[in-house]
Amino acid sequence: MKYSYAALALSALAFAAPAPAAVEDCDETVPAVQQPAVQHPAYQAPPVALPSPIPSNDANCPKVECPAGGDKKAANFPIKFTSTFSIVATPDQVVNGTNVPTGGLEGAVGYYDFGLNSDLNLICYNITLVGVTGAYQSPADTATHIHQSALGRSGPPRIAFPNPTIVEGSNIRQSVGCLSGPFVTGIEAADNVTDTGSASGFTIAAIEANPSAFNADVHTADAVPGAVRGQFGAPLSS
């Protein structure tokens, strides 16, 4: 079921060394020297690390290599990004549909790293949410978005990302992959017909043209207007 943006605005990571063969020296035979076995430590999975900004010449996963949900890394598939962004999303930046600050979800934080290629209308993402609780809740196709709106203002979603999944045994949720246009959000514009994604004229180039007019957020049942939100700033590279 599709919803209008207007309605949304109102609701809110033993080997034993082989013994050397005996060596003959003249008439004497030197006995083989037995080396002690090297004890290797057991492998332990590395702790979950917060993401670093996406390198400007590397991509986690182009859409054509990703399964549904876009969370598989595709090695050896470099993409030239035209810009990269790193956003820290916090509860205090969340506003509802009438631009009133809600406080978001206390204690939560979101790390959104993006690599953009405006020539391909493509965005790669590395999203890590910490301390975000509650089931995802949004009338859009997913609850993890890029919206077009200035700081302190509400605005329509332009991209709907696969929702980050819980890292077992932690309070961390992660989602990694790439999406390319046309983008569909599942939310209708004011005409109650046109999707607020690509059908409304949105392209990746729009973010590069005016980054501060866009933000990233996530919505859950514990904070329907938004758990955390972060405004785009100057690109890390371009």
PDB file of C-alpha atoms in Angstrom:
ATOM      1  CA  MET A   1       0.000   0.000   0.000  1.00  0.00           C
ATOM      2  CA  LYS A   2       1.354   3.407  -0.917  1.00  0.00           C
ATOM      3  CA  TYR A   3       1.120   6.401   1.292  1.00  0.00           C
ATOM      4  CA  SER A   4       1.341  10.031   0.414  1.00  0.00           C
ATOM      5  CA  TYR A   5       4.219  12.112   1.726  1.00  0.00           C
ATOM      6  CA  ALA A   6       1.687  14.540   3.044  1.00  0.00           C
ATOM      7  CA  ALA A   7       0.179  11.774   5.171  1.00  0.00           C
ATOM      8  CA  LEU A   8       3.648  10.715   6.332  1.00  0.00           C
ATOM      9  CA  ALA A   9       4.430  14.254   7.361  1.00  0.00           C
ATOM     10  CA  LEU A  10       1.432  14.385   9.532  1.00  0.00           C
ATOM     11  CA  SER A  11       2.091  10.997  11.245  1.00  0.00           C
ATOM     12  CA  ALA A  12       5.269  10.870  11.870  1.00  0.00           C
ATOM     13  CA  LEU A  13      34.832  -8.935  10.891  1.00  0.00           C
ATOM     14  CA  ALA A  14      50.003 -26.328  14.181  1.00  0.00           C
ATOM     15  CA  PHE A  15      52.044 -26.871  11.922  1.00  0.00           C
ATOM     16  CA  ALA A  16      55.098 -28.831  13.017  1.00  0.00           C
ATOM     17  CA  ALA A  17      58.112 -27.480  11.157  1.00  0.00           C
ATOM     18  CA  PRO A  18      59.355 -30.271   8.874  1.00  0.00           C
ATOM     19  CA  ALA A  19      62.457 -31.776  10.256  1.00  0.00           C
ATOM     20  CA  PRO A  20      65.417 -31.155   7.971  1.00  0.00           C
ATOM     21  CA  ALA A  21      66.776 -34.233   6.311  1.00  0.00           C
ATOM     22  CA  ALA A  22      69.894 -35.736   7.778  1.00  0.00           C
ATOM     23  CA  VAL A  23      73.017 -34.164   6.295  1.00  0.00           C
ATOM     24  CA  GLU A  24      76.060 -36.205   5.487  1.00  0.00           C
ATOM     25  CA  ASP A  25      79.395 -34.476   6.116  1.00  0.00           C
ATOM     26  CA  CYS A  26      82.316 -36.594   4.998  1.00  0.00           C
ATOM     27  CA  ASP A  27      82.066 -39.822   6.978  1.00  0.00           C
ATOM     28  CA  GLU A  28      79.820 -38.452   9.700  1.00  0.00           C
ATOM     29  CA  THR A  29      76.073 -38.367   9.603  1.00  0.00           C
ATOM     30  CA  VAL A  30      74.511 -35.471  11.469  1.00  0.00           C
ATOM     31  CA  PRO A  31      71.302 -36.591  13.132  1.00  0.00           C
ATOM     32  CA  ALA A  32      68.154 -34.791  12.144  1.00  0.00           C
ATOM     33  CA  VAL A  33      67.263 -31.927  14.462  1.00  0.00           C
ATOM     34  CA  GLN A  34      63.709 -32.061  15.724  1.00  0.00           C
ATOM     35  CA  GLN A  35      62.100 -28.638  15.894  1.00  0.00           C
ATOM     36  CA  PRO A  36      59.368 -28.074  18.453  1.00  0.00           C
ATOM     37  CA  ALA A  37      55.888 -27.719  17.024  1.00  0.00           C
ATOM     38  CA  VAL A  38      54.755 -24.135  16.629  1.00  0.00           C
ATOM     39  CA  GLN A  39      51.560 -23.480  18.505  1.00  0.00           C
ATOM     40  CA  HIS A  40      49.296 -21.053  16.688  1.00  0.00           C
ATOM     41  CA  PRO A  41      46.599 -19.244  18.624  1.00  0.00           C
ATOM     42  CA  ALA A  42      43.057 -20.266  17.853  1.00  0.00           C
ATOM     43  CA  TYR A  43      41.279 -17.981  15.422  1.00  0.00           C
ATOM     44  CA  GLN A  44      38.931 -15.504  16.968  1.00  0.00           C
ATOM     45  CA  ALA A  45      36.534 -13.392  14.995  1.00  0.00           C
ATOM     46  CA  PRO A  46      37.484  -9.709  15.177  1.00  0.00           C
ATOM     47  CA  PRO A  47      35.167  -7.416  17.087  1.00  0.00           C
ATOM     48  CA  VAL A  48      32.641  -5.434  15.131  1.00  0.00           C
ATOM     49  CA  ALA A  49      34.250  -2.151  14.128  1.00  0.00           C
ATOM     50  CA  LEU A  50      32.512   1.045  13.274  1.00  0.00           C
ATOM     51  CA  PRO A  51      32.867   1.766   9.574  1.00  0.00           C
ATOM     52  CA  SER A  52      35.508   3.963   8.025  1.00  0.00           C
ATOM     53  CA  PRO A  53      34.608   6.283   5.205  1.00  0.00           C
ATOM     54  CA  ILE A  54      34.254   4.409   1.933  1.00  0.00           C
ATOM     55  CA  PRO A  55      37.438   4.778  -0.179  1.00  0.00           C
ATOM     56  CA  SER A  56      36.878   6.961  -3.189  1.00  0.00           C
ATOM     57  CA  ASN A  57      38.033   4.292  -5.658  1.00  0.00           C
ATOM     58  CA  ASP A  58      36.478   1.204  -4.127  1.00  0.00           C
ATOM     59  CA  ALA A  59      32.966  -0.070  -3.703  1.00  0.00           C
ATOM     60  CA  ASN A  60      31.487  -2.684  -1.459  1.00  0.00           C
ATOM     61  CA  CYS A  61      29.023  -4.006  -3.926  1.00  0.00           C
ATOM     62  CA  PRO A  62      27.590  -2.859  -7.214  1.00  0.00           C
ATOM     63  CA  LYS A  63      23.918  -3.569  -7.537  1.00  0.00           C
ATOM     64  CA  VAL A  64      24.391  -6.169 -10.284  1.00  0.00           C
ATOM     65  CA  GLU A  65      26.496  -8.292  -7.890  1.00  0.00           C
ATOM     66  CA  CYS A  66      24.173  -8.024  -4.908  1.00  0.00           C
ATOM     67  CA  PRO A  67      21.449 -10.403  -3.820  1.00  0.00           C
ATOM     68  CA  ALA A  68      18.137  -9.071  -2.702  1.00  0.00           C
ATOM     69  CA  GLY A  69      18.821  -6.696   0.151  1.00  0.00           C
ATOM     70  CA  GLY A  70      22.181  -5.618  -1.258  1.00  0.00           C
ATOM     71  CA  ASP A  71      24.275  -6.784   1.704  1.00  0.00           C
ATOM     72  CA  LYS A  72      26.922  -8.911  -0.067  1.00  0.00           C
ATOM     73  CA  LYS A  73      30.387  -7.498  -0.664  1.00  0.00           C
ATOM     74  CA  ALA A  74      31.678  -7.982  -4.210  1.00  0.00           C
ATOM     75  CA  ALA A  75      35.465  -8.068  -4.219  1.00  0.00           C
ATOM     76  CA  ASN A  76      37.577  -6.734  -7.078  1.00  0.00           C
ATOM     77  CA  PHE A  77      34.848  -4.547  -8.513  1.00  0.00           C
ATOM     78  CA  PRO A  78      36.189  -1.008  -8.213  1.00  0.00           C
ATOM     79  CA  ILE A  79      33.896   1.888  -8.954  1.00  0.00           C
ATOM     80  CA  LYS A  80      35.055   5.444  -9.362  1.00  0.00           C
ATOM     81  CA  PHE A  81      33.055   7.570  -6.966  1.00  0.00           C
ATOM     82  CA  THR A  82      32.398  11.142  -7.898  1.00  0.00           C
ATOM     83  CA  SER A  83      32.009  12.020  -4.198  1.00  0.00           C
ATOM     84  CA  THR A  84      31.989  10.400  -0.758  1.00  0.00           C
ATOM     85  CA  PHE A  85      30.275  11.432   2.463  1.00  0.00           C
ATOM     86  CA  SER A  86      30.471  10.366   6.109  1.00  0.00           C
ATOM     87  CA  ILE A  87      27.550  11.291   8.367  1.00  0.00           C
ATOM     88  CA  VAL A  88      27.039  10.892  12.097  1.00  0.00           C
ATOM     89  CA  ALA A  89      23.326  10.767  12.849  1.00  0.00           C
ATOM     90  CA  THR A  90      22.101  11.662  16.326  1.00  0.00           C
ATOM     91  CA  PRO A  91      18.732  11.846  18.112  1.00  0.00           C
ATOM     92  CA  ASP A  92      18.796  15.602  18.638  1.00  0.00           C
ATOM     93  CA  GLN A  93      18.528  16.281  14.895  1.00  0.00           C
ATOM     94  CA  VAL A  94      15.184  14.478  14.502  1.00  0.00           C
ATOM     95  CA  VAL A  95      12.074  16.517  13.745  1.00  0.00           C
ATOM     96  CA  ASN A  96       8.536  15.402  13.020  1.00  0.00           C
ATOM     97  CA  GLY A  97       6.376  16.203  10.019  1.00  0.00           C
ATOM     98  CA  THR A  98       5.642  19.678  11.326  1.00  0.00           C
ATOM     99  CA  ASN A  99       9.323  20.469  11.974  1.00  0.00           C
ATOM    100  CA  VAL A 100       9.094  20.065  15.749  1.00  0.00           C
ATOM    101  CA  PRO A 101      12.161  18.436  17.378  1.00  0.00           C
ATOM    102  CA  THR A 102      11.247  15.088  18.939  1.00  0.00           C
ATOM    103  CA  GLY A 103      14.509  14.099  20.634  1.00  0.00           C
ATOM    104  CA  GLY A 104      14.737  10.903  18.602  1.00  0.00           C
ATOM    105  CA  LEU A 105      15.829   7.765  20.440  1.00  0.00           C
ATOM    106  CA  GLU A 106      17.977   8.661  23.426  1.00  0.00           C
ATOM    107  CA  GLY A 107      21.453   7.051  23.416  1.00  0.00           C
ATOM    108  CA  ALA A 108      21.301   5.910  19.790  1.00  0.00           C
ATOM    109  CA  VAL A 109      23.755   6.907  17.054  1.00  0.00           C
ATOM    110  CA  GLY A 110      24.021   6.162  13.342  1.00  0.00           C
ATOM    111  CA  TYR A 111      27.077   6.101  11.068  1.00  0.00           C
ATOM    112  CA  TYR A 112      26.241   6.556   7.388  1.00  0.00           C
ATOM    113  CA  ASP A 113      29.124   6.282   4.894  1.00  0.00           C
ATOM    114  CA  PHE A 114      28.216   6.901   1.263  1.00  0.00           C
ATOM    115  CA  GLY A 115      30.059   6.652  -2.054  1.00  0.00           C
ATOM    116  CA  LEU A 116      28.262   8.352  -4.940  1.00  0.00           C
ATOM    117  CA  ASN A 117      28.671   8.099  -8.684  1.00  0.00           C
ATOM    118  CA  SER A 118      26.436  10.703 -10.245  1.00  0.00           C
ATOM    119  CA  ASP A 119      27.363   9.575 -13.779  1.00  0.00           C
ATOM    120  CA  LEU A 120      25.870   6.142 -13.040  1.00  0.00           C
ATOM    121  CA  ASN A 121      23.124   7.451 -10.740  1.00  0.00           C
ATOM    122  CA  LEU A 122      24.512   5.037  -8.119  1.00  0.00           C
ATOM    123  CA  ILE A 123      25.072   5.146  -4.365  1.00  0.00           C
ATOM    124  CA  CYS A 124      27.053   2.688  -2.221  1.00  0.00           C
ATOM    125  CA  TYR A 125      26.342   2.636   1.486  1.00  0.00           C
ATOM    126  CA  ASN A 126      27.824   1.361   4.755  1.00  0.00           C
ATOM    127  CA  ILE A 127      25.298   1.985   7.513  1.00  0.00           C
ATOM    128  CA  THR A 128      25.912   1.138  11.172  1.00  0.00           C
ATOM    129  CA  LEU A 129      23.341   1.835  13.862  1.00  0.00           C
ATOM    130  CA  VAL A 130      24.291   1.607  17.534  1.00  0.00           C
ATOM    131  CA  GLY A 131      21.711   1.486  20.294  1.00  0.00           C
ATOM    132  CA  VAL A 132      18.747   1.691  17.950  1.00  0.00           C
ATOM    133  CA  THR A 133      15.846  -0.307  19.358  1.00  0.00           C
ATOM    134  CA  GLY A 134      12.419  -1.356  18.209  1.00  0.00           C
ATOM    135  CA  ALA A 135      11.086  -2.878  15.035  1.00  0.00           C
ATOM    136  CA  TYR A 136      11.466  -0.800  11.913  1.00  0.00           C
ATOM    137  CA  GLN A 137       8.369   1.253  11.206  1.00  0.00           C
ATOM    138  CA  SER A 138       7.637   3.450   8.208  1.00  0.00           C
ATOM    139  CA  PRO A 139       4.958   3.689   5.531  1.00  0.00           C
ATOM    140  CA  ALA A 140       7.796   3.742   2.967  1.00  0.00           C
ATOM    141  CA  ASP A 141       9.186   0.539   1.443  1.00  0.00           C
ATOM    142  CA  THR A 142      11.868   0.463   4.163  1.00  0.00           C
ATOM    143  CA  ALA A 143      12.560   2.559   7.267  1.00  0.00           C
ATOM    144  CA  THR A 144      16.118   3.666   6.412  1.00  0.00           C
ATOM    145  CA  HIS A 145      16.240   6.698   4.145  1.00  0.00           C
ATOM    146  CA  ILE A 146      17.844   9.675   2.571  1.00  0.00           C
ATOM    147  CA  HIS A 147      15.399  12.584   2.755  1.00  0.00           C
ATOM    148  CA  GLN A 148      15.531  15.878   0.945  1.00  0.00           C
ATOM    149  CA  SER A 149      15.211  18.531   3.626  1.00  0.00           C
ATOM    150  CA  ALA A 150      17.389  21.135   5.292  1.00  0.00           C
ATOM    151  CA  LEU A 151      18.538  20.999   8.888  1.00  0.00           C
ATOM    152  CA  GLY A 152      15.554  21.222  11.198  1.00  0.00           C
ATOM    153  CA  ARG A 153      13.022  20.651   8.440  1.00  0.00           C
ATOM    154  CA  SER A 154      11.060  17.609   7.308  1.00  0.00           C
ATOM    155  CA  GLY A 155      10.998  16.494   3.699  1.00  0.00           C
ATOM    156  CA  PRO A 156      10.260  13.567   1.404  1.00  0.00           C
ATOM    157  CA  PRO A 157      12.347  10.399   1.250  1.00  0.00           C
ATOM    158  CA  ARG A 158      14.345  10.098  -1.979  1.00  0.00           C
ATOM    159  CA  ILE A 159      16.110   6.751  -1.363  1.00  0.00           C
ATOM    160  CA  ALA A 160      14.948   3.777   0.725  1.00  0.00           C
ATOM    161  CA  PHE A 161      17.842   1.522   1.813  1.00  0.00           C
ATOM    162  CA  PRO A 162      17.633  -2.084   3.021  1.00  0.00           C
ATOM    163  CA  ASN A 163      17.167  -1.876   6.776  1.00  0.00           C
ATOM    164  CA  PRO A 164      20.306  -2.705   8.787  1.00  0.00           C
ATOM    165  CA  THR A 165      20.194  -6.147  10.418  1.00  0.00           C
ATOM    166  CA  ILE A 166      21.182  -6.925  14.000  1.00  0.00           C
ATOM    167  CA  VAL A 167      24.759  -8.106  14.606  1.00  0.00           C
ATOM    168  CA  GLU A 168      24.293 -11.155  16.833  1.00  0.00           C
ATOM    169  CA  GLY A 169      25.136 -10.560  20.461  1.00  0.00           C
ATOM    170  CA  SER A 170      25.384  -6.794  20.136  1.00  0.00           C
ATOM    171  CA  ASN A 171      23.340  -3.615  20.025  1.00  0.00           C
ATOM    172  CA  ILE A 172      24.613  -2.912  16.511  1.00  0.00           C
ATOM    173  CA  ARG A 173      22.722  -3.105  13.227  1.00  0.00           C
ATOM    174  CA  GLN A 174      24.490  -2.982   9.848  1.00  0.00           C
ATOM    175  CA  SER A 175      23.667  -2.746   6.149  1.00  0.00           C
ATOM    176  CA  VAL A 176      26.208  -2.590   3.283  1.00  0.00           C
ATOM    177  CA  GLY A 177      25.677  -2.509  -0.470  1.00  0.00           C
ATOM    178  CA  CYS A 178      24.892  -0.341  -3.475  1.00  0.00           C
ATOM    179  CA  LEU A 179      21.751   0.874  -5.206  1.00  0.00           C
ATOM    180  CA  SER A 180      21.298   2.473  -8.592  1.00  0.00           C
ATOM    181  CA  GLY A 181      18.397   4.415 -10.008  1.00  0.00           C
ATOM    182  CA  PRO A 182      15.610   4.525 -10.672  1.00  0.00           C
ATOM    183  CA  PHE A 183      14.938   4.852  -6.957  1.00  0.00           C
ATOM    184  CA  VAL A 184      11.539   3.963  -5.492  1.00  0.00           C
ATOM    185  CA  THR A 185      10.491   4.867  -1.961  1.00  0.00           C
ATOM    186  CA  GLY A 186       6.884   3.697  -1.798  1.00  0.00           C
ATOM    187  CA  ILE A 187       5.759   7.164  -0.730  1.00  0.00           C
ATOM    188  CA  GLU A 188       3.664   9.341  -3.007  1.00  0.00           C
ATOM    189  CA  ALA A 189       4.225  13.040  -3.512  1.00  0.00           C
ATOM    190  CA  ALA A 190       1.571  15.688  -2.921  1.00  0.00           C
ATOM    191  CA  ASP A 191      -0.275  14.628  -6.066  1.00  0.00           C
ATOM    192  CA  ASN A 192      -0.947  11.233  -4.438  1.00  0.00           C
ATOM    193  CA  VAL A 193       0.387   9.562  -7.581  1.00  0.00           C
ATOM    194  CA  THR A 194       4.081  10.199  -8.155  1.00  0.00           C
ATOM    195  CA  ASP A 195       6.663   8.306  -6.086  1.00  0.00           C
ATOM    196  CA  THR A 196       9.044  10.618  -4.213  1.00  0.00           C
ATOM    197  CA  GLY A 197      12.107   8.846  -5.638  1.00  0.00           C
ATOM    198  CA  SER A 198      13.292   9.051  -9.230  1.00  0.00           C
ATOM    199  CA  ALA A 199       9.776   9.599 -10.557  1.00  0.00           C
ATOM    200  CA  SER A 200       9.812  12.997  -8.851  1.00  0.00           C
ATOM    201  CA  GLY A 201      12.993  13.984 -10.693  1.00  0.00           C
ATOM    202  CA  PHE A 202      15.494  12.964  -8.001  1.00  0.00           C
ATOM    203  CA  THR A 203      18.969  11.846  -9.092  1.00  0.00           C
ATOM    204  CA  ILE A 204      22.236  11.245  -7.223  1.00  0.00           C
ATOM    205  CA  ALA A 205      23.574  14.399  -8.860  1.00  0.00           C
ATOM    206  CA  ALA A 206      21.100  16.393  -6.771  1.00  0.00           C
ATOM    207  CA  ILE A 207      22.922  15.385  -3.582  1.00  0.00           C
ATOM    208  CA  GLU A 208      26.275  16.459  -5.016  1.00  0.00           C
ATOM    209  CA  ALA A 209      24.814  19.758  -6.185  1.00  0.00           C
ATOM    210  CA  ASN A 210      23.489  20.691  -2.725  1.00  0.00           C
ATOM    211  CA  PRO A 211      24.539  18.226   0.010  1.00  0.00           C
ATOM    212  CA  SER A 212      23.189  20.240   2.926  1.00  0.00           C
ATOM    213  CA  ALA A 213      19.675  19.874   1.519  1.00  0.00           C
ATOM    214  CA  PHE A 214      19.730  16.130   2.299  1.00  0.00           C
ATOM    215  CA  ASN A 215      19.856  13.990   5.423  1.00  0.00           C
ATOM    216  CA  ALA A 216      19.948  10.317   6.420  1.00  0.00           C
ATOM    217  CA  ASP A 217      17.729   8.763   9.075  1.00  0.00           C
ATOM    218  CA  VAL A 218      16.001   5.629  10.359  1.00  0.00           C
ATOM    219  CA  HIS A 219      12.548   5.072  11.877  1.00  0.00           C
ATOM    220  CA  THR A 220      11.478   2.443  14.417  1.00  0.00           C
ATOM    221  CA  ALA A 221       8.426   1.742  16.512  1.00  0.00           C
ATOM    222  CA  ASP A 222      10.290   3.248  19.469  1.00  0.00           C
ATOM    223  CA  ALA A 223      10.808   6.505  17.571  1.00  0.00           C
ATOM    224  CA  VAL A 224       8.476   6.730  14.594  1.00  0.00           C
ATOM    225  CA  PRO A 225       9.434  10.253  13.438  1.00  0.00           C
ATOM    226  CA  GLY A 226      13.058   9.067  13.535  1.00  0.00           C
ATOM    227  CA  ALA A 227      15.514   7.419  15.914  1.00  0.00           C
ATOM    228  CA  VAL A 228      18.551   9.288  14.591  1.00  0.00           C
ATOM    229  CA  ARG A 229      19.116  11.772  11.808  1.00  0.00           C
ATOM    230  CA  GLY A 230      22.228  13.317  10.262  1.00  0.00           C
ATOM    231  CA  GLN A 231      22.618  16.091   7.721  1.00  0.00           C
ATOM    232  CA  PHE A 232      24.960  15.769   4.741  1.00  0.00           C
ATOM    233  CA  GLY A 233      27.976  18.067   4.999  1.00  0.00           C
ATOM    234  CA  ALA A 234      30.871  18.781   2.672  1.00  0.00           C
ATOM    235  CA  PRO A 235      32.038  15.715   0.716  1.00  0.00           C
ATOM    236  CA  LEU A 236      35.138  13.874   1.926  1.00  0.00           C
ATOM    237  CA  SER A 237      36.235  13.591  -1.700  1.00  0.00           C
ATOM    238  CA  SER A 238      34.949  14.723  -5.037  1.00  0.00           C
TER     239      SER A 238
END
